[in-house]
Tab-separated table of C-alpha atoms in Angstrom:
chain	number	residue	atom	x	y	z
A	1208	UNK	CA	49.712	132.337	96.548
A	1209	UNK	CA	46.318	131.614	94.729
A	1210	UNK	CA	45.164	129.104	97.178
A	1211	UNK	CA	42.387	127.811	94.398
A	1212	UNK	CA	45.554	127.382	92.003
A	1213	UNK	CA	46.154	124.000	90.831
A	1214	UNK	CA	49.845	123.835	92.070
A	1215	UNK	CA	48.970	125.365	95.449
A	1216	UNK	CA	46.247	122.383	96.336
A	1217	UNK	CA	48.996	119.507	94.924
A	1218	UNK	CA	51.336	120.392	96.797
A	1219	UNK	CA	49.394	121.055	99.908
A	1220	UNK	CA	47.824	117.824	99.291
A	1221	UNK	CA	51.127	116.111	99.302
A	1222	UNK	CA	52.887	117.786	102.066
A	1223	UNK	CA	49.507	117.122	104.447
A	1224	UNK	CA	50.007	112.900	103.262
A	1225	UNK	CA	53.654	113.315	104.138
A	1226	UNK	CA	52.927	114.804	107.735
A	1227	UNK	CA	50.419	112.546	108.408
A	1228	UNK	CA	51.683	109.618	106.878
A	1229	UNK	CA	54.796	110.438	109.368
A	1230	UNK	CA	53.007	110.837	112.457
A	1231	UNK	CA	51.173	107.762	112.217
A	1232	UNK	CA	53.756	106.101	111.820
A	1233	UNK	CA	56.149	107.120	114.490
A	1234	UNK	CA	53.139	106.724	116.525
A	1235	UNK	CA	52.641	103.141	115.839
A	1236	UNK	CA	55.944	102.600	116.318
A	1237	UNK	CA	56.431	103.476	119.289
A	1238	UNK	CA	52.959	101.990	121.176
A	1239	UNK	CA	53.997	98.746	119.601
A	1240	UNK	CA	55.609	97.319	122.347
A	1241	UNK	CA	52.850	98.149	124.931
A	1242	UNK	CA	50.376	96.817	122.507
A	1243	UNK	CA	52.582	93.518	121.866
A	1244	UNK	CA	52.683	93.112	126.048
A	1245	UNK	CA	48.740	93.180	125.658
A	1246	UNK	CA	48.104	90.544	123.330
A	1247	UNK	CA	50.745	88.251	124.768
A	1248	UNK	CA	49.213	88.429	127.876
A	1249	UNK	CA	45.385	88.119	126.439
A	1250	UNK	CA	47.111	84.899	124.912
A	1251	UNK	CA	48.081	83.594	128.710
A	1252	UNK	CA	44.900	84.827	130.282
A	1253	UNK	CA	43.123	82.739	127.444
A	1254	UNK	CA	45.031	79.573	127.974
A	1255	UNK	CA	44.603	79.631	131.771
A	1256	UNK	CA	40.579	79.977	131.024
A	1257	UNK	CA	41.243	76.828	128.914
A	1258	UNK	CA	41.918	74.717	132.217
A	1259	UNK	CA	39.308	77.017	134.320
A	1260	UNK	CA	42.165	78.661	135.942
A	1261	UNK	CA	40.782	82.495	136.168
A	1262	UNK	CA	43.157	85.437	135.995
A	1263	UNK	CA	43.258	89.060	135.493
A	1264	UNK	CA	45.715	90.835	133.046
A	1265	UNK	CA	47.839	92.265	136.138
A	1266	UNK	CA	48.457	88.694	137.504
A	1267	UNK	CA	48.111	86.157	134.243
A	1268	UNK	CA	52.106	86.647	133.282
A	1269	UNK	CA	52.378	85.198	137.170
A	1270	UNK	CA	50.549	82.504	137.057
A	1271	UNK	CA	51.042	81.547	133.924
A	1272	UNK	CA	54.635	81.151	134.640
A	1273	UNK	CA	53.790	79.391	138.171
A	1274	UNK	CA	51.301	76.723	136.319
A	1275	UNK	CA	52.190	76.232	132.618
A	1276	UNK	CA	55.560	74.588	133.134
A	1277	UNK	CA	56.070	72.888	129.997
A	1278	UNK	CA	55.118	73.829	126.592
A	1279	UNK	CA	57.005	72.305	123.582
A	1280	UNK	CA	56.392	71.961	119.819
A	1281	UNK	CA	55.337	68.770	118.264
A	1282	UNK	CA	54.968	67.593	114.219
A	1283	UNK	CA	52.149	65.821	112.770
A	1284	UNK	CA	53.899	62.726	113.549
A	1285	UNK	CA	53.794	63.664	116.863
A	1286	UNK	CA	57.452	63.702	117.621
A	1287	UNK	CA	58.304	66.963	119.370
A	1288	UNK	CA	60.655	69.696	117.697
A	1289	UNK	CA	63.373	71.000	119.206
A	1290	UNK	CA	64.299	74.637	119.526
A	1291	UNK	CA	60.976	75.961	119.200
A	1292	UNK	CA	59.215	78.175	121.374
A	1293	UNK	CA	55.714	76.923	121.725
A	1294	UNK	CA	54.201	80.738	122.068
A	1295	UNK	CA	55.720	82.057	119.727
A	1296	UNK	CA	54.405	79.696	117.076
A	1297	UNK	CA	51.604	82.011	114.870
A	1298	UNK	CA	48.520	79.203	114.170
A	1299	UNK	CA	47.458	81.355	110.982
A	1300	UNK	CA	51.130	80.299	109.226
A	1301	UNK	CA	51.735	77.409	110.642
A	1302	UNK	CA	47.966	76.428	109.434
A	1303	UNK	CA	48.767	77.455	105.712
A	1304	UNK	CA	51.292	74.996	105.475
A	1305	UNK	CA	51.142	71.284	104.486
A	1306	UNK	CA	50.371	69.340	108.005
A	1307	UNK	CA	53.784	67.436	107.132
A	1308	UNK	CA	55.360	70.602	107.307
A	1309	UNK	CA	53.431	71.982	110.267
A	1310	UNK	CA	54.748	73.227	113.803
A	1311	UNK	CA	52.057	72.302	116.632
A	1312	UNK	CA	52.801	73.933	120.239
A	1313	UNK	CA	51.338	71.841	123.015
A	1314	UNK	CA	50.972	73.291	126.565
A	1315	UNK	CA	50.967	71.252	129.776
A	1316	UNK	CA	49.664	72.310	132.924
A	1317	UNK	CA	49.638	70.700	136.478
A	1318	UNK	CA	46.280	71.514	138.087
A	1319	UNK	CA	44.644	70.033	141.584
A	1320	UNK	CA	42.922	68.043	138.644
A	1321	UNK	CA	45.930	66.236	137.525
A	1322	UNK	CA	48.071	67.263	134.398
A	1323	UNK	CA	46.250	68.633	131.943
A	1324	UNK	CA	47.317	69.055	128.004
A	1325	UNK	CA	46.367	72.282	126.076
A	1326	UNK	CA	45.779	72.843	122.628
A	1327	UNK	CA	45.578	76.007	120.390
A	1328	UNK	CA	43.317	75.789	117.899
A	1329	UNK	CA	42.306	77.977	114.472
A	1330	UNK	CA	39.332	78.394	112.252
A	1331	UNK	CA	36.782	80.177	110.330
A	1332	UNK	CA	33.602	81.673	112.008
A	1333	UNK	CA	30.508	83.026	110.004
A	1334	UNK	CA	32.156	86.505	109.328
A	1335	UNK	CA	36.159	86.107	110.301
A	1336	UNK	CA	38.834	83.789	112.195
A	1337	UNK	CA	37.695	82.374	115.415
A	1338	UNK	CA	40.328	80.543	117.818
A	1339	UNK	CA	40.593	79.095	121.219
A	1340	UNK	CA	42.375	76.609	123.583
A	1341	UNK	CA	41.068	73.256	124.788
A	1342	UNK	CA	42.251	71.194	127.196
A	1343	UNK	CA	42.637	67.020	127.560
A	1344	UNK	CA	43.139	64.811	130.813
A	1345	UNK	CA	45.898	63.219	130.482
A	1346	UNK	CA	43.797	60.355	128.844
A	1347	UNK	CA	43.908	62.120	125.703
A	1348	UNK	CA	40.107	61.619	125.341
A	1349	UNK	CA	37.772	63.432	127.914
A	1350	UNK	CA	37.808	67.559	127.442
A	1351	UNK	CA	38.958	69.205	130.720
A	1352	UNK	CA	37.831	73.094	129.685
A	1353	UNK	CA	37.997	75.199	126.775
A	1354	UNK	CA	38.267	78.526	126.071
A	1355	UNK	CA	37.340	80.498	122.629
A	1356	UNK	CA	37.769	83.725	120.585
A	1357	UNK	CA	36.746	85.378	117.476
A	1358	UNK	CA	37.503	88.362	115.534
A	1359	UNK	CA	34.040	89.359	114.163
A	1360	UNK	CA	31.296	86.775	114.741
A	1361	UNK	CA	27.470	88.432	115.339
A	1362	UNK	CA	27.173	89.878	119.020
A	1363	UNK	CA	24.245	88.107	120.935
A	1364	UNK	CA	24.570	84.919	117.925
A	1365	UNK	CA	27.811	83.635	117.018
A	1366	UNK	CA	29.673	85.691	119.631
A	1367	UNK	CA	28.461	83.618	121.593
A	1368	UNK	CA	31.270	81.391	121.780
A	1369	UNK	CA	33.286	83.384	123.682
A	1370	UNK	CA	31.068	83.167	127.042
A	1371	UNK	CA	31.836	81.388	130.289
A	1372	UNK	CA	28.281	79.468	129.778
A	1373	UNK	CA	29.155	78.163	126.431
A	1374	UNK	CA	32.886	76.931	126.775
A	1375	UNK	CA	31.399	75.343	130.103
A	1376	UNK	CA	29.292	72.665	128.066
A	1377	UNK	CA	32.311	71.576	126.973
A	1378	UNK	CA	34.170	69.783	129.740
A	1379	UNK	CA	33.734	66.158	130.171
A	1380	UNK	CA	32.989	65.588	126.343
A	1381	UNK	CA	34.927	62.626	124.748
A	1382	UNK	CA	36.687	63.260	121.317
A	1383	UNK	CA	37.414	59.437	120.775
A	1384	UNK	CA	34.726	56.697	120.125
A	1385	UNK	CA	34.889	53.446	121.930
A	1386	UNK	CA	36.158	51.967	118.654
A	1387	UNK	CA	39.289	54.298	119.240
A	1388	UNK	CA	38.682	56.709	116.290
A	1389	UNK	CA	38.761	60.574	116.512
A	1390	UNK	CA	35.017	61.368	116.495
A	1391	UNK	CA	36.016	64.997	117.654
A	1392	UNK	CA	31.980	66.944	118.657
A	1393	UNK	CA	29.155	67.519	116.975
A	1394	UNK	CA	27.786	71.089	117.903
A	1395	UNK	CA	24.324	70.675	117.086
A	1396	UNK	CA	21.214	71.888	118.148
A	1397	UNK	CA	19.322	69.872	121.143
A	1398	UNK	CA	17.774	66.565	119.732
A	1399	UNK	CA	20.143	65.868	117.446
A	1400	UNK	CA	20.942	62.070	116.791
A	1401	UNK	CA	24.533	62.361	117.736
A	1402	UNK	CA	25.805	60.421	121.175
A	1403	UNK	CA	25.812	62.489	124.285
A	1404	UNK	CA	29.239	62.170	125.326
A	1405	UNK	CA	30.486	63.592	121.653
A	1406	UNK	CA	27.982	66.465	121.146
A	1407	UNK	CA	27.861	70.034	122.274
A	1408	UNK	CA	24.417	72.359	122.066
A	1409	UNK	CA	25.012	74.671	119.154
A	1410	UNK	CA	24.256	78.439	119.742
A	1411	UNK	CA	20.708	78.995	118.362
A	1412	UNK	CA	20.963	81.677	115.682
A	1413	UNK	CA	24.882	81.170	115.535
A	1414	UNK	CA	23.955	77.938	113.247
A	1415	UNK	CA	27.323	78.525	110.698
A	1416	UNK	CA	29.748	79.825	113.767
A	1417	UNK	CA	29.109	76.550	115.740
A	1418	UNK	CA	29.570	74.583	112.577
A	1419	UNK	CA	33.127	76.265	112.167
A	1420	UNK	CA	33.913	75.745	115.414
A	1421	UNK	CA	33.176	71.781	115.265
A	1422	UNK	CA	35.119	72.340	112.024
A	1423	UNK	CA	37.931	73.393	113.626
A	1424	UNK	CA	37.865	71.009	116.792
A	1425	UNK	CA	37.530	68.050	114.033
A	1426	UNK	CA	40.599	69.834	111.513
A	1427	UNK	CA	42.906	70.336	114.924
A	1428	UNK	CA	42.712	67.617	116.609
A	1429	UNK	CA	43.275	65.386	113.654
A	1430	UNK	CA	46.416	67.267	113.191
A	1431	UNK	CA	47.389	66.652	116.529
A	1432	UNK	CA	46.248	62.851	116.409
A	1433	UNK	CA	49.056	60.838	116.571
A	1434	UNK	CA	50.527	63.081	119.274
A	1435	UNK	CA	47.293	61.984	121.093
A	1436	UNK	CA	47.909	58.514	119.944
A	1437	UNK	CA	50.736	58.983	121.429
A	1438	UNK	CA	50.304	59.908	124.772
A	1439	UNK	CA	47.186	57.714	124.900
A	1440	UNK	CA	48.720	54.481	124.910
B	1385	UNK	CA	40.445	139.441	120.903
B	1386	UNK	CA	38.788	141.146	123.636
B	1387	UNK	CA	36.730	138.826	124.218
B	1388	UNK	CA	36.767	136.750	127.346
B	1389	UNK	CA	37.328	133.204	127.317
B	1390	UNK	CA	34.203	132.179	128.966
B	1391	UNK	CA	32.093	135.241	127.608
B	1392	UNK	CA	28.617	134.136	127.627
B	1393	UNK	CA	28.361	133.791	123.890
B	1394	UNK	CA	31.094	131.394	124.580
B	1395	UNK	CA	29.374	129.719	126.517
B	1396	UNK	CA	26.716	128.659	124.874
B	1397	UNK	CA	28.481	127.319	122.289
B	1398	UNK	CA	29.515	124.916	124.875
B	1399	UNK	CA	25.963	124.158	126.450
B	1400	UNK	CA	23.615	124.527	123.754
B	1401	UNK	CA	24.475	121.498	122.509
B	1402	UNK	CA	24.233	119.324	125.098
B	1403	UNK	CA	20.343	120.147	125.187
B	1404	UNK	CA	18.672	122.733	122.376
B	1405	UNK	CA	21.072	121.365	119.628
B	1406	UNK	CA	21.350	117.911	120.537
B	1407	UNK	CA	23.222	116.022	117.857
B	1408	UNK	CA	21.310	112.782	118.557
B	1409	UNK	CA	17.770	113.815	119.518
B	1410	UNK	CA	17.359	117.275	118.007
B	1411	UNK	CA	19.836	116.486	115.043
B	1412	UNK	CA	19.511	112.930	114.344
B	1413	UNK	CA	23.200	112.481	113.572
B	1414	UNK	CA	25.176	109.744	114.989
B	1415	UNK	CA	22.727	107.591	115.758
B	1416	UNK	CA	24.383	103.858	114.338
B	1417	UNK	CA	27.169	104.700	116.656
B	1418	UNK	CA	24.426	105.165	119.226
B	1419	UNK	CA	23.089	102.085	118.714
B	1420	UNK	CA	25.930	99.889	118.642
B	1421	UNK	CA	28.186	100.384	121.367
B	1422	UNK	CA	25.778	101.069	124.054
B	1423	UNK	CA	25.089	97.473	125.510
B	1424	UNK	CA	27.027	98.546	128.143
B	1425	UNK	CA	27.625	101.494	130.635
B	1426	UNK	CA	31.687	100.944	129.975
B	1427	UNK	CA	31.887	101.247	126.026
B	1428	UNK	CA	29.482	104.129	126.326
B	1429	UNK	CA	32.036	106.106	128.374
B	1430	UNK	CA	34.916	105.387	126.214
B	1431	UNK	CA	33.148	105.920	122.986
B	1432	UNK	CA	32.276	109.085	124.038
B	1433	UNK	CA	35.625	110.355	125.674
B	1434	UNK	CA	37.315	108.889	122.512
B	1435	UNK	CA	34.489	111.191	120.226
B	1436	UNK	CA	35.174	113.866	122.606
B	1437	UNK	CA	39.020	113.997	122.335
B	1438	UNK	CA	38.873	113.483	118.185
B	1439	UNK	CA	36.034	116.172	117.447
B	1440	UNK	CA	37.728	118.813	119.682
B	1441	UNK	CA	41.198	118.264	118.439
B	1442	UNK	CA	40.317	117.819	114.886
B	1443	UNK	CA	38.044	120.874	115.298
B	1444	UNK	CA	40.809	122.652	116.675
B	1445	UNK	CA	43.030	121.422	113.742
B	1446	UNK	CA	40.728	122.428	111.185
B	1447	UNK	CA	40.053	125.899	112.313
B	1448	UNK	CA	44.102	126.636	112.600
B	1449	UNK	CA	44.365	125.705	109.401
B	1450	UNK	CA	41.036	127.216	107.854
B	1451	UNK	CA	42.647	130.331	106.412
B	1452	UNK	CA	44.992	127.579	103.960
B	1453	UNK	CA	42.960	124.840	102.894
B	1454	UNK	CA	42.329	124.568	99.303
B	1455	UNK	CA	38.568	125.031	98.716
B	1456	UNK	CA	38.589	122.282	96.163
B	1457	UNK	CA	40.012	119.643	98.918
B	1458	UNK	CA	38.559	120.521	101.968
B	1459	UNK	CA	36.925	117.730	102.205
B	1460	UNK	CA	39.565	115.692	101.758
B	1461	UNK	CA	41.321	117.321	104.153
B	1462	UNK	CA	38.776	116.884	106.916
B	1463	UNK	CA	38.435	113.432	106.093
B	1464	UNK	CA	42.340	113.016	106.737
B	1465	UNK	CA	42.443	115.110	110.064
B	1466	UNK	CA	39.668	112.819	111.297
B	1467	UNK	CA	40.833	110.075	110.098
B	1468	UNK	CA	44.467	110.274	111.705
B	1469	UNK	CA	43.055	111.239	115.106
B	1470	UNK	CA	41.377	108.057	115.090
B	1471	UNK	CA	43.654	105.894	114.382
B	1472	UNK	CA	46.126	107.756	117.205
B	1473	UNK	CA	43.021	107.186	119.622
B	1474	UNK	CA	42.992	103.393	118.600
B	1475	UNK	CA	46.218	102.916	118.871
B	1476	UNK	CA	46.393	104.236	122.311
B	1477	UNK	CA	43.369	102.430	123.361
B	1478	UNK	CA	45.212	98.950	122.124
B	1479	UNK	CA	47.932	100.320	124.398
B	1480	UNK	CA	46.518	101.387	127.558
B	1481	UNK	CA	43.324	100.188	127.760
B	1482	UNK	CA	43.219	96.821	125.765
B	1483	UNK	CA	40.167	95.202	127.037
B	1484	UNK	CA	37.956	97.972	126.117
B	1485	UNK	CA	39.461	98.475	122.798
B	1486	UNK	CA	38.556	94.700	121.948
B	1487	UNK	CA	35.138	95.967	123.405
B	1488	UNK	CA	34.774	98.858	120.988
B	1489	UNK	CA	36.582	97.124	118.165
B	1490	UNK	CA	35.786	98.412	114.709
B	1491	UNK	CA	33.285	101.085	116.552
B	1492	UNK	CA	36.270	103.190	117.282
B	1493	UNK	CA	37.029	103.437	112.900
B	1494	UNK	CA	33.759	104.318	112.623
B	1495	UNK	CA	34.221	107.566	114.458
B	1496	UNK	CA	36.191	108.092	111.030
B	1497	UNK	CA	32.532	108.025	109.452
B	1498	UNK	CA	30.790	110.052	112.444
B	1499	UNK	CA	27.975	112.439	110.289
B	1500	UNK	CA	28.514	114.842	113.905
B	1501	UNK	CA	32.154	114.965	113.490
B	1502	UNK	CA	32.526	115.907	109.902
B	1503	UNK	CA	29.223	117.872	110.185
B	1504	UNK	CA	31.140	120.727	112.893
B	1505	UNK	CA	34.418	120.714	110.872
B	1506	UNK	CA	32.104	121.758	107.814
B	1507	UNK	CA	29.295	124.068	109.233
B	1508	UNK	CA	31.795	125.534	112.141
B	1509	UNK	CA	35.507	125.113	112.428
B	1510	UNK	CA	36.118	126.407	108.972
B	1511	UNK	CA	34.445	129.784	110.040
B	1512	UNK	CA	35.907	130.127	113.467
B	1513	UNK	CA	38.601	130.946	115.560
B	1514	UNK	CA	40.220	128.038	117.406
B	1515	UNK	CA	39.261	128.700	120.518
B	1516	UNK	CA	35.435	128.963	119.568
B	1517	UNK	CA	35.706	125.984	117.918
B	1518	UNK	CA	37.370	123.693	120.388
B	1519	UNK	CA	34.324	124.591	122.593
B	1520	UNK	CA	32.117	124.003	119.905
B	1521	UNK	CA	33.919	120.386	119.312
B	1522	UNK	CA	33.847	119.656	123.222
B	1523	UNK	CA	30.133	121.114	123.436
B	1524	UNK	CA	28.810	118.544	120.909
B	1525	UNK	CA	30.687	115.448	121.666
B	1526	UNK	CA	29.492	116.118	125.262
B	1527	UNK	CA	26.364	116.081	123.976
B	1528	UNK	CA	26.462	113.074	122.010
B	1529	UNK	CA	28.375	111.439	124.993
B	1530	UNK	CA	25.826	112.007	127.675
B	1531	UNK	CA	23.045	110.410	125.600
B	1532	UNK	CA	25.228	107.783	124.809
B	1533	UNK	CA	25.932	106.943	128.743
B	1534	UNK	CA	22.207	107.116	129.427
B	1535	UNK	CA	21.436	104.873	126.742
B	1536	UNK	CA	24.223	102.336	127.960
B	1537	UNK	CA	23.628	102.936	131.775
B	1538	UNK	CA	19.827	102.397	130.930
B	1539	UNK	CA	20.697	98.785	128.904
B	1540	UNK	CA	23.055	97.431	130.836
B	1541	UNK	CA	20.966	98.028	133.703
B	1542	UNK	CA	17.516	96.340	132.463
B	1543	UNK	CA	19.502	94.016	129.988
B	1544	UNK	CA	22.520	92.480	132.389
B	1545	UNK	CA	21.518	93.272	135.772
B	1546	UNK	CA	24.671	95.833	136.590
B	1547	UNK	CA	26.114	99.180	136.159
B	1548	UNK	CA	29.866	99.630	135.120
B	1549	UNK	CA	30.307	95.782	135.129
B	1550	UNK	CA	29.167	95.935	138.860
B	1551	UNK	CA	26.111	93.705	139.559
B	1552	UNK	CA	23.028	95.636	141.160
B	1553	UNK	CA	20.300	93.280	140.998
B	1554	UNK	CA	20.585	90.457	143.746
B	1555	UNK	CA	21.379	87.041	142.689
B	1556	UNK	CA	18.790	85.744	144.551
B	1557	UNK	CA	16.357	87.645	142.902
B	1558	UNK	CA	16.557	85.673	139.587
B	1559	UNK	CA	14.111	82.921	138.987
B	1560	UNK	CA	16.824	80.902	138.140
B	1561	UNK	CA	17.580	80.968	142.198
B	1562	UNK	CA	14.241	81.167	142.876
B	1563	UNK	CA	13.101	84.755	142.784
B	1564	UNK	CA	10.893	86.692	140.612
B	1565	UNK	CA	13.137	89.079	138.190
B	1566	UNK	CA	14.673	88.059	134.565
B	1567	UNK	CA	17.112	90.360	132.510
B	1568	UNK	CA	15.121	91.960	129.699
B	1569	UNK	CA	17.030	90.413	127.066
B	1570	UNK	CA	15.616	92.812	124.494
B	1571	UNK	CA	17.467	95.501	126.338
B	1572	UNK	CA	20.862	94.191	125.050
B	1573	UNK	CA	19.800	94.159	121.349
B	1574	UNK	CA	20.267	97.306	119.273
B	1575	UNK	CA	16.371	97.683	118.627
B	1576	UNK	CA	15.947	98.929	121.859
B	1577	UNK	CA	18.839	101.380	122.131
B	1578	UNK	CA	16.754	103.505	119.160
B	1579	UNK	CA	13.080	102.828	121.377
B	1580	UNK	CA	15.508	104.019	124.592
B	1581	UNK	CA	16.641	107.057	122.164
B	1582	UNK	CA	13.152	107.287	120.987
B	1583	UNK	CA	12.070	107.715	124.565
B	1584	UNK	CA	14.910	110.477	125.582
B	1585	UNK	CA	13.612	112.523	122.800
B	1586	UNK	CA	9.980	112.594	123.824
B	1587	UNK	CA	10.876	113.634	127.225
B	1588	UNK	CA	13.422	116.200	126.110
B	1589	UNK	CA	10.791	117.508	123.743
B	1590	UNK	CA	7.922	117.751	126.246
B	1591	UNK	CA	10.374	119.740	128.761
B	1592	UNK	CA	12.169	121.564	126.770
B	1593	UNK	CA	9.618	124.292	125.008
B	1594	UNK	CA	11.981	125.401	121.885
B	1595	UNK	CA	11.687	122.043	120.293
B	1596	UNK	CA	8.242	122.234	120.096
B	1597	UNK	CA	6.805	122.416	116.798
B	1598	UNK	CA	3.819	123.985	115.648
């Protein structure tokens, strides 16, 4: 066959898609489940940073199971939901619903520290989605650790979020006032008029990922206030 | 047929790239790849394994199928035999490896757009037997992996203080503990992987006599 013919390069074309297309796909398919293991245990490993537990991805599913004993589900009323499994929940759903309608998982964790209450959290970065986990004492007020992510932010700038030295700045900040309002942080850079115990040094040249971040500390924990309410009084 | 496997002319289709051809000093291809993923000594190694394994294969591809590919799509085609390696490499990487894929992130699609990759499927495998052109596929990955692993061993040594993720310097030779040394945080920012390139091409070209231009 002419192999510069018209019909002869369609129907190559087609049947190279079809291969392909079928490869790939089987492929995918059946790495899935490894790759499913992987981010489920990324997820543990990142909410045992939150309360400065390290781990490795052999041992995290271990001692996650060993130190996160109770996780549970709460609404915006903070009433917890029943028969919902708190790890399961996917933040970037849950967060495109209307906060009446919105599922909030809450982990607890018993450290040498005392028990310790984890939240995830979900927002917007300077180029894509950044997340994390922060942790209360059980006075609902002063942050024990946190821990964050992000899809896409600028290494050396706003990637900076995701280091040890960062999160670090983080514990023993207060997220209510002394008049008993959620205040949340500022993340600001240094000599900023904002009170000490509610303000975080910004990342210098990360100016619009720290702002998202305080956006999203401020957005999530207002969701989650009257659960803190809650468990404050 | 006759001809051996390893016959010297063979050979050099396997060598000469790693030094007289050079696809990142002598040819200036590749280089953005170059520049981002070498911070470090570990991304370095699996950028270039993961180049190695998708130019060879898709070199190997190309060349079986050289003798039916519509002139008019060849391109095309190319693009899709790359493209699907790729993504099979990615995947894998998210399976087996996770923490460095996270690492490489969207450095691993950009292979897709690799000028070295498309640049053998277009000046060699569609002229040559398979064999010939896997070694011509393994030749220059190789040698657009080893510069990448010097750039990253150099950077991650001056810029963070450790090779492989293994700390070398003391810690009590920071003058945060009192010492006298500081990372070179330039070293971590792309600028100076192209000075460090810049710097492996002057000393390839003033050892090397073929490169030297009138």
């Amino acid at each position: 066959m002419d192999r510069n013919s018209n019909t002869y390069t369609f129907i190559y074309a087609a049947g190279m898609v079809i291969l392909v297309a079928a490869i790939l796909a089987s492929v995918a398919m059946a790495l899935r489940p490894l790759q499913n293991t992987n981010i489920e245990v990324e997820k543990m490993q990142n909410i045992l940073a939150s309360v400065n537990i390290e781990s490795t991805a052999a041992d995290a599913e271990e001692i996650y199971t060993e130190r996160i004993q109770t996780q549970y589900v709460v609404n915006w009323q903070g009433e917890v939901v029943e028969g919902e499994d708190a790890f399961d929940i996917d933040l970037k759903k849950e967060q495109a619903k209307d906060l009446e309608e919105r599922l909030m998982p809450v982990y607890e964790c018993q450290t040498e520290e005392g028990l310790k209450y984890i939240f995830p959290m979900r927002g917007s970065g300077l180029w894509g989605p950044i997340w994390g986990f922060v942790s209360l004492d059980s006075d609902m007020n002063t942050i024990y650790g946190a821990n964050f992510d992000h899809q896409s932010e600028t290494p050396g700038l706003g990637a900076e979020i995701s280091t040890d030295w960062f999160q670090a700045t983080f514990s023993g900040k207060e997220i209510f006032n002394e008049q008993g309002e959620l205040v949340s942080l500022t993340i600001t850079k240094p000599g900023q008029d904002a009170p000490e115990e509610h303000k975080v040094d910004g990342i210098s040249g990360g100016t619009i990922t720290s702002k998202g971040l305080e956006e999203m500390l401020l957005s999530d924990f207002q969701s989650y206030s009257e659960f803190l309410k809650k468990k404050k009084s | 047929m006759s001809e051996p496997l390893f016959s010297r002319k063979n050979l050099k289709l396997l060598s000469d790239p790693i030094n007289d051809s050079n696809p990142i000093t002598v040819q200036v291809l590749g280089i953005c790849s170059a520049l981002a993923v070498t911070a470090q000594l570990k991304p370095s190694v699996v950028m270039a394994l993961s180049v190695v394994a998708v130019m060879a294969l898709s070199n190997v591809i190309i060349s079986l199928l050289r003798n039916t590919i519509p002139n008019r799509i060849r391109i095309i085609v190319q693009l899709v035999v790359i493209a699907s390696l790729v993504i099979l490499v990615d995947q894998v990487l998210k399976a087996f490896v996770y923490d460095v894929s996270k690492q490489l992130s969207v450095f691993v699609g950009l292979i897709i757009t690799n000028c070295i990759i498309m640049g053998r499927l277009e000046a060699f495998a569609l002229g040559n037997r398979p064999w010939q052109s896997f070694l011509d596929g393994v030749g220059n990955a190789a040698g657009y992996g080893v510069i990448l692993i010097i750039v990253g061993f150099a950077r991650e040594l001056f810029g963070s203080g450790s090779i492989y993720g293994f700390q070398i310097i003391p810690d009590s030779w920071y003058i945060a503990n009192g010492g006298f040394y500081e990372n070179n945080g330039m070293m971590i920012l792309p600028p100076m992987a192209l000075i460090t390139v810049g710097i492996i091409i002057w000393v390839q070209r003033s050892k090397n006599r073929k490169l030297i231009e009138d």
